[in-house]
Tab-separated table of C-alpha atoms in Angstrom:
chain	number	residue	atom	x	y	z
T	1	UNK	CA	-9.258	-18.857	-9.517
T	2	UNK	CA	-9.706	-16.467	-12.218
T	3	UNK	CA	-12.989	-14.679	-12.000
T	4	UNK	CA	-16.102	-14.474	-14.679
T	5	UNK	CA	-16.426	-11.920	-16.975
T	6	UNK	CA	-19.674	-11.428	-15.143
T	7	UNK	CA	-17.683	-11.226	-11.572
T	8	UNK	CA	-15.060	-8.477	-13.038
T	9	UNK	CA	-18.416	-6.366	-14.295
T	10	UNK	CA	-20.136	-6.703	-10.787
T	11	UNK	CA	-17.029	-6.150	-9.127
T	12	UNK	CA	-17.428	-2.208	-10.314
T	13	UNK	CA	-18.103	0.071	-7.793
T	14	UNK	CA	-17.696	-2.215	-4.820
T	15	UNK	CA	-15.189	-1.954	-1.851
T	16	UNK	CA	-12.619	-4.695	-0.412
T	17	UNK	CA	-11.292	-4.840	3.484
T	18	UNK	CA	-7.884	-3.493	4.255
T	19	UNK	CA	-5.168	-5.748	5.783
T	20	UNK	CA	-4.393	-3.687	8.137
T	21	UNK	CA	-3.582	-3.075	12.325
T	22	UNK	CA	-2.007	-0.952	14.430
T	23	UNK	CA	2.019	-0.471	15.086
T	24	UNK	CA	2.582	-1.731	11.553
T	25	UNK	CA	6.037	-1.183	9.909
T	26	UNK	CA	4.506	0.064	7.113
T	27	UNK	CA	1.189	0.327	5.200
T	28	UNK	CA	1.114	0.420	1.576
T	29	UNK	CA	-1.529	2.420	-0.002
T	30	UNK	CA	-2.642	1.789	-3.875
T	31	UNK	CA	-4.788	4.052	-5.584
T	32	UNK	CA	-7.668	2.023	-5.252
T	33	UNK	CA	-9.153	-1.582	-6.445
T	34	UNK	CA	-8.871	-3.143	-9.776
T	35	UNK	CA	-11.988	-4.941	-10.950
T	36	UNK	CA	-9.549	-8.243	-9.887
T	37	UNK	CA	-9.285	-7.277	-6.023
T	38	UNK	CA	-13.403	-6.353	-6.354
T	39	UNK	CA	-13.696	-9.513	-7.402
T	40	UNK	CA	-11.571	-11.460	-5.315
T	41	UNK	CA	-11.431	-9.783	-2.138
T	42	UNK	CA	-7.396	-9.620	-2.783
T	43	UNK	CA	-5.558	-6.172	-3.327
T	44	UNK	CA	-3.010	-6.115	-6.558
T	45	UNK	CA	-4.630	-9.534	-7.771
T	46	UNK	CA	-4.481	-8.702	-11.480
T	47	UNK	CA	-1.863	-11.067	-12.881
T	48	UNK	CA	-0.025	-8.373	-14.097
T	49	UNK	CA	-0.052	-6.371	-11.253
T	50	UNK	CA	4.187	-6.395	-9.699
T	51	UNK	CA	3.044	-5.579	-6.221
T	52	UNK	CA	3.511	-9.167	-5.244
T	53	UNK	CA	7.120	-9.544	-6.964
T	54	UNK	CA	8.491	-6.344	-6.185
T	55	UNK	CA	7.934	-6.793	-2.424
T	56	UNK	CA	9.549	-10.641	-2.631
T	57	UNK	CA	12.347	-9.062	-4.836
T	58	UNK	CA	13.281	-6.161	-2.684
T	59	UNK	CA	13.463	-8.557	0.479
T	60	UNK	CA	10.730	-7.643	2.301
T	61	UNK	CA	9.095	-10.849	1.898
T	62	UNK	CA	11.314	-14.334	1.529
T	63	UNK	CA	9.172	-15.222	-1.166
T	64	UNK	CA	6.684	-14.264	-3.415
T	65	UNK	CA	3.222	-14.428	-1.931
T	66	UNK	CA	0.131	-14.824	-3.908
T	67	UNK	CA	-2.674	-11.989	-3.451
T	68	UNK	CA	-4.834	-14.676	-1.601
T	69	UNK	CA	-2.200	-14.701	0.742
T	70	UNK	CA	-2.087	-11.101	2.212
T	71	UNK	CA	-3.252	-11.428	5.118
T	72	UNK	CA	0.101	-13.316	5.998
T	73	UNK	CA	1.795	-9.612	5.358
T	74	UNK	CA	0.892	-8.500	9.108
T	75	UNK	CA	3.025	-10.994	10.772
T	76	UNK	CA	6.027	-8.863	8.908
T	77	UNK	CA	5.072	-5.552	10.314
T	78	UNK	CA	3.564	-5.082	6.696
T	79	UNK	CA	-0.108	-3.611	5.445
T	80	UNK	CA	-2.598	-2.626	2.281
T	81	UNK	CA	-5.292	0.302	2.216
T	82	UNK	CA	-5.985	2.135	-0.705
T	83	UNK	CA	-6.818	6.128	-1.512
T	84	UNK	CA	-9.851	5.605	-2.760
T	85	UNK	CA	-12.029	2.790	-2.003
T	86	UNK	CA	-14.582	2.576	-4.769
T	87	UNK	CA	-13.280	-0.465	-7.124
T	88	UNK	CA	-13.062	0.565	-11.132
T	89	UNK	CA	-11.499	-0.583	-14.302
T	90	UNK	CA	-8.589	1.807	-14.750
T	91	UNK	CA	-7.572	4.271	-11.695
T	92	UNK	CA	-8.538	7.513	-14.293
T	93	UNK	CA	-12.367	6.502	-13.471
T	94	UNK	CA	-11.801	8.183	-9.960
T	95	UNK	CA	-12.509	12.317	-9.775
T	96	UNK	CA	-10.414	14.444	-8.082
T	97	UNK	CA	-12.786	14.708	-5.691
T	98	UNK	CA	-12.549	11.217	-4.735
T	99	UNK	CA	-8.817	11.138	-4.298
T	100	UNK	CA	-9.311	14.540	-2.556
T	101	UNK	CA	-11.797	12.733	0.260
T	102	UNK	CA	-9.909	9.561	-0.396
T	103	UNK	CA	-6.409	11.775	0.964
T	104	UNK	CA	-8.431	13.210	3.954
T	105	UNK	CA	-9.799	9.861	4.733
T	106	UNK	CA	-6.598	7.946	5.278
T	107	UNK	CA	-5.156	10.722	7.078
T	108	UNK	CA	-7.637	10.174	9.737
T	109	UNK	CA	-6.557	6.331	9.170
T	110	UNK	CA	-3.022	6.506	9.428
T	111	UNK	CA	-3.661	9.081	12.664
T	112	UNK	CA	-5.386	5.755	14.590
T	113	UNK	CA	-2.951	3.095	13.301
T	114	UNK	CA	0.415	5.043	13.445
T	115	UNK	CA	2.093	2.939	10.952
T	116	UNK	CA	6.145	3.872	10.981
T	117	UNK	CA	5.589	4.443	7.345
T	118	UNK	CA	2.928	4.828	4.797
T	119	UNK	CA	3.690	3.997	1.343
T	120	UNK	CA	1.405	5.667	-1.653
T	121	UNK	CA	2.218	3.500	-4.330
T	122	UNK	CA	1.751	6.361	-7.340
T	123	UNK	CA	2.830	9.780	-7.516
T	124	UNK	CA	-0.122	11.135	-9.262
T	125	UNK	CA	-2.575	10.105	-7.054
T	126	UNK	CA	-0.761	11.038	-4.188
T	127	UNK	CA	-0.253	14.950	-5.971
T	128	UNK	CA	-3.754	15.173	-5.856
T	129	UNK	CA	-5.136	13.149	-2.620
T	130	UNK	CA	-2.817	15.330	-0.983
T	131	UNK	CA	-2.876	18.654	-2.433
T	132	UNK	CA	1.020	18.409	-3.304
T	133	UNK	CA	1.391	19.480	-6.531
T	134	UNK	CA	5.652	19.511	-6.826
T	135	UNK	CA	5.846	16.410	-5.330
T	136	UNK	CA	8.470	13.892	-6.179
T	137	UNK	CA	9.115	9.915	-5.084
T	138	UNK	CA	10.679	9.022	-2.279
T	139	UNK	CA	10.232	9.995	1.435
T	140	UNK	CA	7.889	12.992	1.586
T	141	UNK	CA	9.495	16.289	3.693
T	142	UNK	CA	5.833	16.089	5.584
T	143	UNK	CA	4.564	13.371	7.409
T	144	UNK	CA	1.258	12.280	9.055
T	145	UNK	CA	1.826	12.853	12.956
T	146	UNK	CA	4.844	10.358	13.696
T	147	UNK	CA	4.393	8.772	10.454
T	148	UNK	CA	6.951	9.118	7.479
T	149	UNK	CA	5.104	9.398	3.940
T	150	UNK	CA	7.073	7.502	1.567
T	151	UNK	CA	5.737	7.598	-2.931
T	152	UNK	CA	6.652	4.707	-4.966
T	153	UNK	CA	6.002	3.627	-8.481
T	154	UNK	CA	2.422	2.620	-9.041
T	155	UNK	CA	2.998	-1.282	-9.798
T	156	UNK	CA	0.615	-1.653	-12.632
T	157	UNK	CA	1.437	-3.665	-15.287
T	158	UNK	CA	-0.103	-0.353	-17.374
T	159	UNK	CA	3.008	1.947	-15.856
T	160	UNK	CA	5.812	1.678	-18.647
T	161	UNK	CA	8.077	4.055	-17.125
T	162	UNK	CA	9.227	1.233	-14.633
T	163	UNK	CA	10.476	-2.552	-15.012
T	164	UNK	CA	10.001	-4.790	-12.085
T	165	UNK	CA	13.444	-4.305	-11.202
T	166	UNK	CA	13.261	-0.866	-11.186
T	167	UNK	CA	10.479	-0.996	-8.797
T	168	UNK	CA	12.086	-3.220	-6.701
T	169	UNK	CA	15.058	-1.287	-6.534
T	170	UNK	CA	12.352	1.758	-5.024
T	171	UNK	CA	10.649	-1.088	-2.710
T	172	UNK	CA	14.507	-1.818	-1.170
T	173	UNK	CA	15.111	1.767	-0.984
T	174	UNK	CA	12.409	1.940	1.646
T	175	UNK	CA	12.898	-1.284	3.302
T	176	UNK	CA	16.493	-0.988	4.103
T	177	UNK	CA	15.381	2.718	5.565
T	178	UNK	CA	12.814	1.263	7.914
T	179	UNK	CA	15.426	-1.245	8.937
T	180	UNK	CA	17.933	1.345	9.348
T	181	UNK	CA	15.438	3.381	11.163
T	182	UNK	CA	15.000	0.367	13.607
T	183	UNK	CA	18.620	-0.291	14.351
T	184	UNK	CA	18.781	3.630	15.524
T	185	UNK	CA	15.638	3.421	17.587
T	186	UNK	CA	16.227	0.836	20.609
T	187	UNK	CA	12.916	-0.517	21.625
T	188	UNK	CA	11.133	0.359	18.659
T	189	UNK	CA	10.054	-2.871	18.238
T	190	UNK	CA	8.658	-2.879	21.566
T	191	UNK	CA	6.467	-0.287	21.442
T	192	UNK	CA	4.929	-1.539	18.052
T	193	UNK	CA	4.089	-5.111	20.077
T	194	UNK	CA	2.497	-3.350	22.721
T	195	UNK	CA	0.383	-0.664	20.271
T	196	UNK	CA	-1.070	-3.732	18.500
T	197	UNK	CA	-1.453	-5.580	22.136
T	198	UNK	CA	-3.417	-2.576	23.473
T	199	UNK	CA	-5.623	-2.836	20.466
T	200	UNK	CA	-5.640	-5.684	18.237
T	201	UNK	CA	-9.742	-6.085	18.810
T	202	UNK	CA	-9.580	-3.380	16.234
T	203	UNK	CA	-7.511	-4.534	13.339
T	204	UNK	CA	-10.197	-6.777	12.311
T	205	UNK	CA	-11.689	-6.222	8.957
């Protein structure tokens, strides 16, 4: 349902849950909530938002889910967070300080979780959240403990320099690396079941 102009303006400055756990394939990370997902309680719901279609299209999910859906995502190994927490209109309403305690702050998340790979969906965010000035898309040359950082293409319908397909085409990229990562690592798998067995009390919202 699409929400009131009154919802969108008391969405501001409000937080939404993760859809998150532990032992997750990998966590996707936006820059932080859209006056939509304040609204809604659902990350990337602004209908022109290409999270949701660049995920179906680069085969990580066999269709295209809707954002009230997400919570479906785990079940594949798959999760959302965000840098920043604090909802806004447009992702230039956050300081630099935010992003900066926003970075620090899902360090210490990723550290608990141990996700195979964290995705930061926008290279300018990450730059500053992170302190990494020269850095470029793709997988990062430092992780977070055993997790691989991965930057992709900030899906906003706003970001011109990429069509859907070309953001799919980065969202396959890193899927058919954490596949081929599997493949090489026998038992992988199995250790992810039994992180989220030993403490699945804790991926509640």
């Amino acid at each position: 349902m699409k929400p009131t102009a009154e919802q969108l303006l008391a969405a501001k400055d409000t937080t939404i849950p993760d859809v998150s756990g532990p032992g997750l394939r990998v966590l996707f990370c936006g820059i932080n909530p859209g006056l939509w997902s304040g609204a809604t309680g659902h990350h990337f719901a602004r209908p022109g938002n290409r999270f949701w279609p660049a995920l179906h299209r680069s085969g990580f999910t066999e269709r295209q889910y809707r954002p009230d859906e997400q919570r479906e995502l785990l079940a594949l190994g798959l999760g959302i967070t965000n840098v920043a927490p604090r909802t806004t209109a447009k992702a230039d309403e956050l300081t630099a300080e935010e992003l900066r305690e926003g970075g620090a702050a899902l360090r210490e998340r990723v550290l608990r979780l141990r996700p195979r790979v964290l995705a930061v969906l926008g290279i300018g965010a990450y730059r500053t959240a992170f302190g990494q000035r020269r850095a470029a898309l793709g997988r990062q040359p430092d992780g977070i403990g055993d997790t691989e950082v991965w930057v992709l293409p900030n899906p906003s319908g706003l970001n011109a320099h990429y069509t859907l397909d070309g953001l799919a085409a980065e969202f396959r990229r890193l899927r058919e690396t954490v596949e081929d990562r599997a493949v090489e690592e026998p038992g992988a798998e199995d250790r992810v079941a039994a992180d989220r067995a030993a403490e699945e009390p804790a991926a509640e919202d």
